[in-house]
PDB file of C-alpha atoms in Angstrom:
ATOM      1  CA  MET A1076      15.918  -9.148  -5.865  1.00 90.00           C
ATOM      2  CA  ARG A1077      15.898  -5.167  -5.575  1.00 93.00           C
ATOM      3  CA  VAL A1078      13.859  -3.050  -2.377  1.00 96.00           C
ATOM      4  CA  PHE A1079      13.255   0.668  -3.651  1.00 97.00           C
ATOM      5  CA  VAL A1080      12.751   3.042  -0.997  1.00 96.00           C
ATOM      6  CA  ILE A1081      10.672   6.460  -1.702  1.00 96.00           C
ATOM      7  CA  PRO A1082       9.998   8.966   0.759  1.00 95.00           C
ATOM      8  CA  ILE A1083       6.794   9.986   0.409  1.00 95.00           C
ATOM      9  CA  THR A1084       7.278  12.695   3.838  1.00 92.00           C
ATOM     10  CA  ARG A1085      10.473  13.065   5.644  1.00 89.00           C
ATOM     11  CA  THR A1086       9.410  10.530   8.275  1.00 89.00           C
ATOM     12  CA  GLN A1087       7.643   8.331   6.200  1.00 93.00           C
ATOM     13  CA  TRP A1088       8.364   5.934   3.239  1.00 94.00           C
ATOM     14  CA  ALA A1089       6.912   4.015   0.105  1.00 96.00           C
ATOM     15  CA  LEU A1090       8.420   0.493   0.249  1.00 96.00           C
ATOM     16  CA  HIS A1091       7.723  -1.879  -3.804  1.00 96.00           C
ATOM     17  CA  CYS A1092      10.476  -4.362  -4.219  1.00 95.00           C
ATOM     18  CA  HIS A1093      10.911  -6.113  -7.722  1.00 92.00           C
ATOM     19  CA  PRO A1094      12.147  -9.997  -7.013  1.00 87.00           C
ATOM     20  CA  THR A1095      14.030 -11.821  -9.968  1.00 79.00           C
ATOM     21  CA  ASN A1096      14.881 -15.429 -11.216  1.00 72.00           C
ATOM     22  CA  SER A1097      12.229 -16.165  -8.787  1.00 73.00           C
ATOM     23  CA  VAL A1098      10.690 -19.451  -8.758  1.00 75.00           C
ATOM     24  CA  PRO A1099       6.167 -19.594  -8.289  1.00 77.00           C
ATOM     25  CA  THR A1100       5.226 -22.283  -6.574  1.00 79.00           C
ATOM     26  CA  ARG A1101       1.773 -24.012  -6.904  1.00 83.00           C
ATOM     27  CA  LEU A1102       0.032 -21.859  -4.367  1.00 83.00           C
ATOM     28  CA  THR A1103       1.594 -18.578  -6.016  1.00 82.00           C
ATOM     29  CA  ARG A1104       0.712 -20.161  -8.874  1.00 84.00           C
ATOM     30  CA  TRP A1105      -2.975 -20.924  -8.126  1.00 86.00           C
ATOM     31  CA  ALA A1106      -3.462 -17.372  -6.309  1.00 85.00           C
ATOM     32  CA  GLY A1107      -2.132 -15.595  -9.601  1.00 83.00           C
ATOM     33  CA  THR A1108      -4.806 -17.641 -11.226  1.00 88.00           C
ATOM     34  CA  ALA A1109      -7.660 -16.472  -9.196  1.00 86.00           C
ATOM     35  CA  TYR A1110      -6.146 -13.128  -9.330  1.00 86.00           C
ATOM     36  CA  GLU A1111      -7.151 -13.468 -12.953  1.00 88.00           C
ATOM     37  CA  LYS A1112     -10.202 -14.405 -12.504  1.00 88.00           C
ATOM     38  CA  TRP A1113     -10.894 -11.520 -10.139  1.00 86.00           C
ATOM     39  CA  SER A1114      -9.968  -9.078 -12.585  1.00 87.00           C
ATOM     40  CA  LYS A1115     -12.269  -9.410 -15.890  1.00 88.00           C
ATOM     41  CA  TRP A1116     -14.772  -8.497 -13.469  1.00 88.00           C
ATOM     42  CA  SER A1117     -13.382  -4.845 -14.157  1.00 88.00           C
ATOM     43  CA  GLU A1118     -15.073  -5.404 -17.180  1.00 88.00           C
ATOM     44  CA  TYR A1119     -18.542  -5.519 -15.619  1.00 90.00           C
ATOM     45  CA  PRO A1120     -20.586  -2.197 -16.022  1.00 91.00           C
ATOM     46  CA  ARG A1121     -20.274  -0.455 -12.291  1.00 88.00           C
ATOM     47  CA  SER A1122     -24.242  -0.307 -13.019  1.00 89.00           C
ATOM     48  CA  SER A1123     -24.082  -4.314 -12.823  1.00 90.00           C
ATOM     49  CA  TRP A1124     -23.780  -6.841  -9.710  1.00 85.00           C
ATOM     50  CA  ARG A1125     -20.802  -7.762 -10.656  1.00 87.00           C
ATOM     51  CA  GLY A1126     -19.573  -4.256 -11.432  1.00 90.00           C
ATOM     52  CA  LYS A1127     -20.503  -3.465  -8.117  1.00 90.00           C
ATOM     53  CA  ILE A1128     -19.112  -5.956  -6.123  1.00 89.00           C
ATOM     54  CA  TYR A1129     -15.503  -5.536  -8.235  1.00 89.00           C
ATOM     55  CA  ALA A1130     -15.647  -1.444  -7.583  1.00 91.00           C
ATOM     56  CA  TYR A1131     -16.235  -3.116  -3.610  1.00 90.00           C
ATOM     57  CA  GLY A1132     -13.723  -5.095  -3.044  1.00 88.00           C
ATOM     58  CA  GLU A1133     -10.966  -2.908  -5.545  1.00 88.00           C
ATOM     59  CA  SER A1134     -11.784  -0.231  -2.257  1.00 89.00           C
ATOM     60  CA  LEU A1135     -11.587  -2.904   0.575  1.00 88.00           C
ATOM     61  CA  MET A1136      -7.929  -4.400  -0.847  1.00 88.00           C
ATOM     62  CA  ASP A1137      -6.486  -0.111  -1.308  1.00 87.00           C
ATOM     63  CA  LYS A1138      -7.496  -0.032   2.465  1.00 90.00           C
ATOM     64  CA  ILE A1139      -4.900  -3.020   3.256  1.00 93.00           C
ATOM     65  CA  ASP A1140      -1.269  -1.580   4.691  1.00 95.00           C
ATOM     66  CA  PHE A1141       0.550  -0.807   2.063  1.00 96.00           C
ATOM     67  CA  ARG A1142       3.501  -2.445   3.940  1.00 96.00           C
ATOM     68  CA  GLU A1143       1.311  -5.909   3.754  1.00 96.00           C
ATOM     69  CA  TYR A1144       1.797  -5.795  -0.057  1.00 95.00           C
ATOM     70  CA  PHE A1145       5.176  -4.582   0.490  1.00 96.00           C
ATOM     71  CA  LEU A1146       6.293  -7.853   2.029  1.00 96.00           C
ATOM     72  CA  LYS A1147       3.559 -10.320  -0.187  1.00 94.00           C
ATOM     73  CA  GLU A1148       6.177  -8.919  -2.869  1.00 93.00           C
ATOM     74  CA  ILE A1149       9.273 -10.744  -1.629  1.00 93.00           C
ATOM     75  CA  PRO A1150      10.093 -13.358  -2.823  1.00 90.00           C
ATOM     76  CA  SER A1151       9.721 -16.991   0.186  1.00 86.00           C
ATOM     77  CA  LYS A1152      12.669 -18.918   0.442  1.00 82.00           C
ATOM     78  CA  SER A1153      10.685 -21.664  -1.431  1.00 79.00           C
ATOM     79  CA  GLU A1154      10.478 -18.797  -4.241  1.00 79.00           C
ATOM     80  CA  ALA A1155      14.153 -17.684  -3.848  1.00 72.00           C
ATOM     81  CA  GLY A1156      15.443 -19.676  -6.421  1.00 68.00           C
ATOM     82  CA  THR A1157      19.031 -17.943  -7.472  1.00 70.00           C
ATOM     83  CA  VAL A1158      18.236 -14.666  -5.383  1.00 78.00           C
ATOM     84  CA  THR A1159      20.787 -14.788  -3.153  1.00 82.00           C
ATOM     85  CA  ALA A1160      21.317 -11.366  -2.528  1.00 88.00           C
ATOM     86  CA  MET A1161      18.836  -8.155  -2.281  1.00 93.00           C
ATOM     87  CA  GLY A1162      19.815  -4.865  -3.658  1.00 94.00           C
ATOM     88  CA  VAL A1163      18.175  -1.784  -1.573  1.00 96.00           C
ATOM     89  CA  VAL A1164      17.768   1.883  -3.841  1.00 96.00           C
ATOM     90  CA  ALA A1165      16.999   5.161  -2.670  1.00 96.00           C
ATOM     91  CA  PRO A1166      17.328   8.075  -3.202  1.00 95.00           C
ATOM     92  CA  ASP A1167      21.055   9.916  -1.549  1.00 92.00           C
ATOM     93  CA  ILE A1168      18.058  12.278   1.302  1.00 93.00           C
ATOM     94  CA  VAL A1169      18.063   8.965   3.430  1.00 93.00           C
ATOM     95  CA  SER A1170      20.927   7.061   4.431  1.00 94.00           C
ATOM     96  CA  ARG A1171      22.650   3.601   4.621  1.00 94.00           C
ATOM     97  CA  SER A1172      21.808   3.691   8.052  1.00 94.00           C
ATOM     98  CA  GLU A1173      18.485   4.379   8.573  1.00 95.00           C
ATOM     99  CA  ILE A1174      16.756   2.121   5.848  1.00 96.00           C
ATOM    100  CA  ILE A1175      18.387  -0.835   7.464  1.00 95.00           C
ATOM    101  CA  HIS A1176      17.590   0.222  10.835  1.00 96.00           C
ATOM    102  CA  GLU A1177      13.481   0.997   9.773  1.00 95.00           C
ATOM    103  CA  LEU A1178      13.966  -2.730   7.213  1.00 96.00           C
ATOM    104  CA  LYS A1179      14.794  -4.250   9.914  1.00 96.00           C
ATOM    105  CA  ALA A1180      12.140  -2.562  11.952  1.00 96.00           C
ATOM    106  CA  LEU A1181       9.370  -3.664   9.924  1.00 96.00           C
ATOM    107  CA  ALA A1182      10.628  -7.375   9.401  1.00 96.00           C
ATOM    108  CA  ILE A1183      10.793  -7.560  13.257  1.00 96.00           C
ATOM    109  CA  THR A1184       7.533  -6.163  13.670  1.00 96.00           C
ATOM    110  CA  GLN A1185       5.048  -8.025  10.803  1.00 95.00           C
ATOM    111  CA  ALA A1186       6.683 -11.767  10.908  1.00 94.00           C
ATOM    112  CA  PRO A1187       4.551 -12.274  14.368  1.00 95.00           C
ATOM    113  CA  TYR A1188       1.875  -9.858  13.235  1.00 96.00           C
ATOM    114  CA  HIS A1189       1.004 -11.315  10.390  1.00 96.00           C
ATOM    115  CA  SER A1190       1.717 -15.216  12.045  1.00 94.00           C
ATOM    116  CA  LYS A1191      -1.006 -14.352  14.229  1.00 95.00           C
ATOM    117  CA  TRP A1192      -4.036 -12.729  11.598  1.00 94.00           C
ATOM    118  CA  MET A1193      -2.922 -15.687   8.921  1.00 94.00           C
ATOM    119  CA  LYS A1194      -4.455 -17.914  12.463  1.00 94.00           C
ATOM    120  CA  TYR A1195      -7.065 -15.705  13.144  1.00 94.00           C
ATOM    121  CA  CYS A1196      -8.517 -15.777   9.360  1.00 93.00           C
ATOM    122  CA  CYS A1197      -8.249 -19.590   9.511  1.00 93.00           C
ATOM    123  CA  TYR A1198      -9.999 -19.657  12.826  1.00 93.00           C
ATOM    124  CA  LEU A1199     -13.245 -17.927  10.640  1.00 91.00           C
ATOM    125  CA  LEU A1200     -12.515 -20.112   7.451  1.00 90.00           C
ATOM    126  CA  PRO A1201     -15.144 -22.445   9.033  1.00 91.00           C
ATOM    127  CA  VAL A1202     -17.316 -20.305   9.715  1.00 89.00           C
ATOM    128  CA  SER A1203     -17.171 -18.312   6.318  1.00 87.00           C
ATOM    129  CA  SER A1204     -18.027 -21.214   4.328  1.00 86.00           C
ATOM    130  CA  LEU A1205     -21.067 -21.308   5.873  1.00 83.00           C
ATOM    131  CA  PHE A1206     -22.368 -19.241   3.484  1.00 77.00           C
ATOM    132  CA  THR A1207     -22.171 -21.099   0.767  1.00 74.00           C
ATOM    133  CA  LEU A1208     -25.308 -22.081   1.810  1.00 68.00           C
ATOM    134  CA  VAL A1209     -27.307 -19.173   0.715  1.00 67.00           C
ATOM    135  CA  PRO A1210     -28.428 -20.326  -2.656  1.00 67.00           C
ATOM    136  CA  ILE A1211     -27.676 -18.915  -5.941  1.00 67.00           C
ATOM    137  CA  VAL A1212     -25.546 -16.009  -4.008  1.00 70.00           C
ATOM    138  CA  PRO A1213     -21.315 -16.737  -4.808  1.00 80.00           C
ATOM    139  CA  ASN A1214     -19.997 -17.018  -0.545  1.00 83.00           C
ATOM    140  CA  PHE A1215     -17.829 -13.787  -1.372  1.00 85.00           C
ATOM    141  CA  PRO A1216     -16.816 -13.790   2.680  1.00 87.00           C
ATOM    142  CA  LEU A1217     -15.351 -17.179   2.091  1.00 89.00           C
ATOM    143  CA  PHE A1218     -13.227 -15.791  -0.414  1.00 89.00           C
ATOM    144  CA  TYR A1219     -11.960 -12.675   0.800  1.00 90.00           C
ATOM    145  CA  ASN A1220     -11.236 -15.203   3.726  1.00 92.00           C
ATOM    146  CA  MET A1221      -9.431 -17.321   1.751  1.00 92.00           C
ATOM    147  CA  PHE A1222      -7.362 -14.230  -0.046  1.00 92.00           C
ATOM    148  CA  ARG A1223      -6.687 -12.482   3.582  1.00 94.00           C
ATOM    149  CA  VAL A1224      -5.288 -16.150   5.051  1.00 94.00           C
ATOM    150  CA  TYR A1225      -3.036 -16.100   1.886  1.00 93.00           C
ATOM    151  CA  SER A1226      -2.221 -12.281   1.798  1.00 94.00           C
ATOM    152  CA  HIS A1227      -1.208 -12.857   5.448  1.00 96.00           C
ATOM    153  CA  TYR A1228       1.074 -16.553   4.872  1.00 94.00           C
ATOM    154  CA  LYS A1229       2.856 -14.492   1.896  1.00 94.00           C
ATOM    155  CA  ALA A1230       3.402 -11.327   4.438  1.00 95.00           C
ATOM    156  CA  ARG A1231       4.873 -13.270   7.139  1.00 95.00           C
ATOM    157  CA  HIS A1232       7.258 -15.491   4.907  1.00 94.00           C
ATOM    158  CA  GLY A1233       8.481 -11.935   2.910  1.00 94.00           C
ATOM    159  CA  ALA A1234       9.390 -10.558   6.568  1.00 96.00           C
ATOM    160  CA  GLN A1235      11.116 -13.656   8.046  1.00 94.00           C
ATOM    161  CA  HIS A1236      13.132 -14.019   4.090  1.00 93.00           C
ATOM    162  CA  LEU A1237      13.483  -9.801   4.202  1.00 95.00           C
ATOM    163  CA  LEU A1238      15.285 -10.495   7.542  1.00 95.00           C
ATOM    164  CA  HIS A1239      17.618 -13.195   6.226  1.00 93.00           C
ATOM    165  CA  PHE A1240      18.556 -10.777   4.219  1.00 93.00           C
ATOM    166  CA  LEU A1241      19.505  -8.087   6.857  1.00 95.00           C
ATOM    167  CA  GLU A1242      21.488 -10.089   9.063  1.00 93.00           C
ATOM    168  CA  SER A1243      23.183 -11.774   6.855  1.00 92.00           C
ATOM    169  CA  GLY A1244      25.089  -8.931   5.068  1.00 92.00           C
ATOM    170  CA  GLU A1245      23.558 -10.360   1.605  1.00 92.00           C
ATOM    171  CA  TYR A1246      22.409  -6.374   0.554  1.00 94.00           C
ATOM    172  CA  GLU A1247      23.782  -3.694  -0.787  1.00 95.00           C
ATOM    173  CA  VAL A1248      22.072  -0.297  -0.784  1.00 95.00           C
ATOM    174  CA  HIS A1249      22.635   1.909  -3.481  1.00 95.00           C
ATOM    175  CA  HIS A1250      21.660   5.672  -3.632  1.00 96.00           C
ATOM    176  CA  ASP A1251      20.417   6.248  -7.463  1.00 95.00           C
ATOM    177  CA  ALA A1252      21.665   9.793  -8.718  1.00 93.00           C
ATOM    178  CA  GLU A1253      19.294  10.188 -10.848  1.00 92.00           C
ATOM    179  CA  LEU A1254      15.639   9.213  -8.097  1.00 93.00           C
ATOM    180  CA  SER A1255      17.881  11.772  -5.682  1.00 92.00           C
ATOM    181  CA  ARG A1256      17.000  14.450  -8.728  1.00 89.00           C
ATOM    182  CA  TRP A1257      13.201  14.310  -7.576  1.00 89.00           C
ATOM    183  CA  TYR A1258      14.444  15.686  -3.600  1.00 90.00           C
ATOM    184  CA  ALA A1259      16.898  18.114  -4.686  1.00 83.00           C
ATOM    185  CA  GLY A1260      16.662  21.298  -1.922  1.00 70.00           C
ATOM    186  CA  VAL A1261      14.528  18.468   0.223  1.00 66.00           C
ATOM    187  CA  GLY A1262      17.780  18.379   2.891  1.00 55.00           C
ATOM    188  CA  GLY A1263      17.275  20.700   5.876  1.00 41.00           C
ATOM    189  CA  GLY A1264      14.025  22.472   3.768  1.00 37.00           C
ATOM    190  CA  SER A1265      11.338  20.587   2.271  1.00 36.00           C
ATOM    191  CA  ALA A1266      11.170  21.448  -1.929  1.00 37.00           C
ATOM    192  CA  VAL A1267       7.218  21.400  -0.862  1.00 37.00           C
ATOM    193  CA  THR A1268       5.868  23.311   1.174  1.00 34.00           C
ATOM    194  CA  GLY A1269       2.554  21.749   2.245  1.00 36.00           C
ATOM    195  CA  SER A1270       1.274  25.949   1.883  1.00 34.00           C
ATOM    196  CA  GLU A1271       0.075  23.901  -1.584  1.00 36.00           C
ATOM    197  CA  PRO A1272      -2.054  20.364  -1.588  1.00 36.00           C
ATOM    198  CA  LEU A1273       0.111  18.979  -4.568  1.00 35.00           C
ATOM    199  CA  ALA A1274      -2.243  18.063  -7.557  1.00 35.00           C
ATOM    200  CA  GLY A1275      -4.324  14.452  -7.358  1.00 37.00           C
ATOM    201  CA  THR A1276      -3.879  13.512  -3.526  1.00 36.00           C
ATOM    202  CA  PRO A1277      -7.223  13.523  -1.154  1.00 37.00           C
ATOM    203  CA  ASP A1278      -5.928  16.796   0.438  1.00 38.00           C
ATOM    204  CA  SER A1279      -6.252  18.331  -2.810  1.00 34.00           C
ATOM    205  CA  ARG A1280      -9.441  16.970  -4.678  1.00 33.00           C
ATOM    206  CA  THR A1281     -12.500  19.213  -5.089  1.00 32.00           C
ATOM    207  CA  VAL A1282     -16.116  17.706  -6.373  1.00 34.00           C
ATOM    208  CA  VAL A1283     -18.607  19.893  -8.864  1.00 35.00           C
ATOM    209  CA  ASP A1284     -21.888  21.673  -7.322  1.00 40.00           C
ATOM    210  CA  GLY A1285     -19.440  23.959  -6.098  1.00 40.00           C
ATOM    211  CA  SER A1286     -18.273  22.024  -2.473  1.00 39.00           C
ATOM    212  CA  SER A1287     -15.055  21.028  -1.902  1.00 38.00           C
ATOM    213  CA  GLU A1288     -13.801  17.484  -0.709  1.00 37.00           C
ATOM    214  CA  SER A1289     -12.281  17.140   3.126  1.00 37.00           C
ATOM    215  CA  ALA A1290      -8.961  14.778   3.381  1.00 37.00           C
ATOM    216  CA  ASP A1291     -11.385  12.229   4.491  1.00 37.00           C
ATOM    217  CA  GLY A1292     -13.382  11.993   1.792  1.00 38.00           C
ATOM    218  CA  TYR A1293     -16.196  13.657   2.459  1.00 34.00           C
ATOM    219  CA  ALA A1294     -18.501  16.960   0.803  1.00 39.00           C
ATOM    220  CA  GLU A1295     -18.498  20.210   2.328  1.00 40.00           C
ATOM    221  CA  ASP A1296     -20.801  21.744   1.397  1.00 43.00           C
ATOM    222  CA  SER A1297     -19.991  25.540   0.920  1.00 39.00           C
ATOM    223  CA  SER A1298     -24.173  26.738   1.043  1.00 43.00           C
ATOM    224  CA  ALA A1299     -25.049  29.234   3.530  1.00 41.00           C
ATOM    225  CA  GLY A1300     -27.424  27.159   5.118  1.00 43.00           C
ATOM    226  CA  GLN A1301     -24.368  24.741   7.031  1.00 43.00           C
ATOM    227  CA  SER A1302     -23.444  27.882   9.133  1.00 43.00           C
ATOM    228  CA  ASP A1303     -23.748  25.740  12.005  1.00 44.00           C
ATOM    229  CA  ASN A1304     -21.693  23.225  11.095  1.00 45.00           C
ATOM    230  CA  SER A1305     -19.312  25.789   9.425  1.00 46.00           C
ATOM    231  CA  GLU A1306     -16.813  26.272  13.037  1.00 47.00           C
ATOM    232  CA  PHE A1307     -16.709  22.382  12.777  1.00 37.00           C
ATOM    233  CA  TYR A1308     -15.055  22.116   9.449  1.00 37.00           C
ATOM    234  CA  ARG A1309     -12.529  25.149   9.920  1.00 47.00           C
ATOM    235  CA  GLN A1310     -11.296  23.485  12.662  1.00 46.00           C
ATOM    236  CA  THR A1311     -10.868  20.607  10.963  1.00 40.00           C
ATOM    237  CA  MET A1312      -9.622  21.999   8.206  1.00 41.00           C
ATOM    238  CA  ASP A1313      -7.022  23.843  10.695  1.00 47.00           C
ATOM    239  CA  SER A1314      -6.103  20.534  11.782  1.00 45.00           C
ATOM    240  CA  ASN A1315      -5.239  18.595   8.402  1.00 46.00           C
ATOM    241  CA  CYS A1316      -3.298  21.881   7.761  1.00 48.00           C
ATOM    242  CA  ARG A1317      -1.035  21.663  10.928  1.00 51.00           C
ATOM    243  CA  LEU A1318      -0.153  17.896   9.842  1.00 51.00           C
ATOM    244  CA  LEU A1319       0.498  18.508   6.105  1.00 53.00           C
ATOM    245  CA  GLU A1320       3.162  21.178   6.923  1.00 58.00           C
ATOM    246  CA  GLU A1321       4.600  19.689   9.309  1.00 62.00           C
ATOM    247  CA  ASP A1322       5.291  16.475   7.291  1.00 72.00           C
ATOM    248  CA  PRO A1323       4.131  17.384   4.266  1.00 83.00           C
ATOM    249  CA  PRO A1324       4.154  15.154   0.992  1.00 88.00           C
ATOM    250  CA  LEU A1325       8.159  15.108  -1.126  1.00 91.00           C
ATOM    251  CA  VAL A1326       7.164  13.450  -4.434  1.00 91.00           C
ATOM    252  CA  SER A1327       3.725  14.281  -6.078  1.00 92.00           C
ATOM    253  CA  ASP A1328       1.602  11.233  -8.412  1.00 93.00           C
ATOM    254  CA  ASN A1329       3.135  12.862 -11.840  1.00 94.00           C
ATOM    255  CA  ASP A1330       6.713  12.990  -9.961  1.00 93.00           C
ATOM    256  CA  ILE A1331       6.083   8.636  -9.044  1.00 95.00           C
ATOM    257  CA  ALA A1332       5.281   8.021 -12.704  1.00 94.00           C
ATOM    258  CA  GLN A1333       8.370   9.699 -13.850  1.00 94.00           C
ATOM    259  CA  MET A1334       9.673   7.761 -11.819  1.00 95.00           C
ATOM    260  CA  ALA A1335       8.789   4.496 -12.569  1.00 95.00           C
ATOM    261  CA  LYS A1336       9.139   5.284 -16.504  1.00 94.00           C
ATOM    262  CA  TYR A1337      13.161   5.968 -15.670  1.00 94.00           C
ATOM    263  CA  LEU A1338      12.833   2.010 -13.851  1.00 94.00           C
ATOM    264  CA  LYS A1339      11.021   0.692 -16.565  1.00 93.00           C
ATOM    265  CA  LEU A1340       8.389  -1.140 -13.601  1.00 92.00           C
ATOM    266  CA  PRO A1341       4.891  -0.937 -14.001  1.00 86.00           C
ATOM    267  CA  ALA A1342       4.426  -2.504 -10.745  1.00 91.00           C
ATOM    268  CA  PHE A1343       6.402  -0.209  -9.060  1.00 95.00           C
ATOM    269  CA  GLU A1344       3.052   3.269  -9.733  1.00 94.00           C
ATOM    270  CA  ALA A1345       0.887   1.233  -8.734  1.00 93.00           C
ATOM    271  CA  ALA A1346       2.794   0.496  -5.272  1.00 94.00           C
ATOM    272  CA  ILE A1347       4.451   3.616  -4.741  1.00 95.00           C
ATOM    273  CA  ARG A1348       0.939   5.872  -5.568  1.00 95.00           C
ATOM    274  CA  ARG A1349      -1.340   3.493  -3.510  1.00 94.00           C
ATOM    275  CA  ALA A1350       1.619   3.454  -0.200  1.00 95.00           C
ATOM    276  CA  ARG A1351       1.867   7.800  -0.789  1.00 95.00           C
ATOM    277  CA  HIS A1352      -2.188   8.237  -0.381  1.00 94.00           C
ATOM    278  CA  GLN A1353      -2.592   6.125   2.087  1.00 94.00           C
ATOM    279  CA  ILE A1354       0.397   8.138   4.016  1.00 94.00           C
ATOM    280  CA  ILE A1355      -1.671  11.452   3.238  1.00 92.00           C
ATOM    281  CA  ALA A1356      -5.071  10.608   4.351  1.00 90.00           C
ATOM    282  CA  GLN A1357      -3.419   9.622   7.467  1.00 88.00           C
ATOM    283  CA  ASN A1358      -0.851  12.821   7.706  1.00 84.00           C
ATOM    284  CA  SER A1359      -4.567  14.029   7.096  1.00 80.00           C
ATOM    285  CA  LYS A1360      -6.844  12.382   9.833  1.00 69.00           C
ATOM    286  CA  PRO A1361      -7.682  15.417  11.648  1.00 62.00           C
ATOM    287  CA  ILE A1362      -5.986  15.876  15.616  1.00 54.00           C
ATOM    288  CA  LYS A1363      -8.464  15.019  18.409  1.00 52.00           C
TER     289      LYS A1363
END
């Protein structure tokens, strides 16, 4: 099993676990089957009701904390099979002690968090099952609630297994020279200044029709008729720029795609890209 630590900013990392030799349980196989059926809905036109529900469901899942996705990727002890050690792969700009400290802190804090929310979601199952009484329409609240129960269950066991590896010393940290190449020159000063937004990031998107899109995804009309809101937008964007300049992105979406190609792990790109977008969106929120 390999855990990849990818710094997105100087202080925030994306995480991805690539399990090897894991043995899926009956619950995992059931979840995989359900996901395959859900993925088939992506083939429907976005104008159809199935396409709209799929798009909305995907937007909900994209808002789930990327750390939860990471913990779900870690096989539980019952799924571990012949996995007896954990390899941690990272660029050399993060030290071994930092990596172990942050991973241990994540495991310790997230295990009880997901245990609590798994119970809450279980309590809501009887309530959400009442929507079955509505004719014709599928019970999407129940399906989503069941997904959240499973998600919290997997994340809790992933956190517990991660902590087991760290406390037992069954891990090895490897600084990959090729991954370090993407962070050359960061050290004391960032290779990315933050003065020019990276392509593909939420803070660099634009909307057609002469309007721009803020980091939160709202269109801003540049027409003269919006002068009343100009001061608000100026203050908001100034706040966003200060946050991004203090902790600017170190890698772009293209860098992540190249890393995935080098590592030959297709799932790596989606996981790290999701984490990067969430981190940048969080850092782009205006100061209150």
